[in-house]
Amino acid sequence: MTREAREHWGSKLGFIMAAAGSAIGLGSLWRFPYVTATNGGGLFVLAYIFFTFAVSLPIFIAELIIGRRAQRGPVDALTSMSCNTGPWRNISWLCVITNFIILSFYSVISGWSLHYLILSLQDFTAQRTAEEISALFDRFYVASDLNIFWLGMFLALSAAVVLGGIKKGIELWASILTPGLFVLMLCLLLYCSSLSGFWPALEFLFRPDWSHFSSTGVLEALGMAFFTLSVGLGILITYGSYMQPTQSIPSTAITVAVLNVCVSLIASMIIFPLIFTFNMQPDQGPGLVFKILPVLFNQLPATKLLSTLFFLILLLTAITSSISILETLATTGMEAWGWSRRKSVFIWSTAGFFLGLPSALAGSGLLLPNWTSIYGTDFLSQINALPDWMLTIGALAFAFFVGWTLKPEIVEQEYKKASSALSLKFFPLWIALVRYFVPLAIISIVLHKLGIFQLLSC
Ligand code: TRP
């Protein structure tokens, strides 16, 4: 394909909003709280924060470096920068496939938030008992037509944004939706801080308690640090490829990582006080947000407003994240096969719809009816757990690529472009993390997870 002029982000802030929008998503709002609950809070949260800054952030920077240098999406970037030697091309395709898988189930869950937003606007909890409200989710989960409908609607929304391109699509919408999300979340946080369960929730979230921490929580914390920062699948290679040389990569990355951790913590500081105020069990699994929160909102004043706000927030974060996945796929279609943006977006979102069907129908069992009896859990829960592994492999690959394969001068040049004096001071630390600490940490945690050696005694 000939190299036509590549579109770039219109402003530095616009790029930060787009990258933060990609990072902040269902991972922070829906997944982080329930995984924190199943892992006993405290130490898991600390491990998550540590991994975000010591492992995930260095890879975030590494991906942006690859993207901005190559000015191409992941497949073309890794292929051209490695001069098509080694396994890099195959690894980049693995990233594309994983993005596609994530898009499929992510859109199903995002579709739920769209459904719950509409329900909230209709004040669906009024005159219903707690059991009835929780049971609504169970009924919705097995309703094949509704799940398919919302999957399609959500993908259509995401496709409409990505069709607009970088400046007029992703950047424009992320610049509106991401700050909007912050404002809405701060309003909810302020409200929750007045509840009696606020302090017990903070204690649960931040007090280290070894008795609740298992060593498998370490891998989950690492996977979570990758997932919530959108690291390990080349999304940041794609976003980096639209970056201007006048923007500092490390400062941008740190800003996004801090924003992302703040949102994950704020989400938990909204959800757990509600749970503690009403003496409910926090470890409810993936249904936590959809089954429990409406019950709790129903017991508070301004139910309709609270519930609408919350599901609107969930939807906004889901959109700004899914567009980053769809953009990466669209870029791949445009670069690898010369498709137009319109054709690429259409093909990937339609394909995402079909791949999403087994997840959308996981509850009803219309497709793959024997899945649960054969594998023990339904298709959606299983596919949801897959990316942790893929992200870990991807992150390890990018660490090797930038730390050991790319010419050190290229890496240093990209890191230092437009960087502040402070960021420059961190260069030796960053490169040491990418070369040694990140691969060692990832490999030891994976070996531990596979049972090859024991990391902690518990
Ligand atoms: N980070 C997003 C979230 O927290 C999800 C996401 C978007 C993602 N793009 C990604 C995860 C790429 C992994 C890789 O919900």
CSV table of C-alpha atoms and ligand atoms in Angstrom, one decimal, residues 21-28 99 102 106 226-233 235 260 317 321-322 324-325 391, ligand 1:
chain,number,residue,atom,x,y,z
A,21,GLY,CA,-10.3,6.8,27.3
A,22,SER,CA,-8.9,3.6,25.9
A,23,ALA,CA,-7.4,2.6,29.2
A,24,ILE,CA,-10.4,3.5,31.4
A,25,GLY,CA,-13.1,1.1,30.6
A,26,LEU,CA,-15.1,-1.8,31.8
A,27,GLY,CA,-11.8,-3.1,33.2
A,28,SER,CA,-11.7,-0.3,35.8
A,99,ASN,CA,-8.1,-7.7,19.9
A,102,ILE,CA,-11.8,-8.9,23.2
A,106,TYR,CA,-16.4,-6.6,25.4
A,226,PHE,CA,-2.2,-4.9,31.7
A,227,PHE,CA,-5.9,-5.0,30.9
A,228,THR,CA,-6.9,-1.7,32.5
A,229,LEU,CA,-4.1,0.1,30.8
A,230,SER,CA,-4.8,-1.5,27.4
A,231,VAL,CA,-1.3,-2.8,27.2
A,232,GLY,CA,0.0,-5.9,25.4
A,233,LEU,CA,-2.1,-5.9,22.3
A,235,ILE,CA,-3.4,-0.7,20.8
A,260,ASN,CA,-6.4,5.1,35.1
A,317,THR,CA,-16.0,4.2,29.4
A,321,SER,CA,-12.3,1.7,25.1
A,322,SER,CA,-13.9,-0.3,22.4
A,324,SER,CA,-9.4,1.8,20.5
A,325,ILE,CA,-9.8,-1.9,19.8
A,391,LEU,CA,-1.8,-9.7,27.2
B,1,TRP,N1,-8.5,-1.0,29.1
B,1,TRP,C1,-9.8,-1.2,28.8
B,1,TRP,C2,-10.6,-1.4,30.0
B,1,TRP,O1,-10.1,-1.2,31.1
B,1,TRP,C3,-10.0,-2.4,27.9
B,1,TRP,C4,-9.2,-2.4,26.7
B,1,TRP,C5,-9.3,-1.6,25.7
B,1,TRP,C6,-8.1,-3.2,26.5
B,1,TRP,N2,-8.3,-1.8,24.8
B,1,TRP,C7,-7.6,-2.9,25.3
B,1,TRP,C8,-7.6,-4.3,27.2
B,1,TRP,C9,-6.5,-3.5,24.8
B,1,TRP,C10,-6.5,-4.9,26.6
B,1,TRP,C11,-5.9,-4.5,25.5
B,1,TRP,O2,-11.7,-1.8,30.0
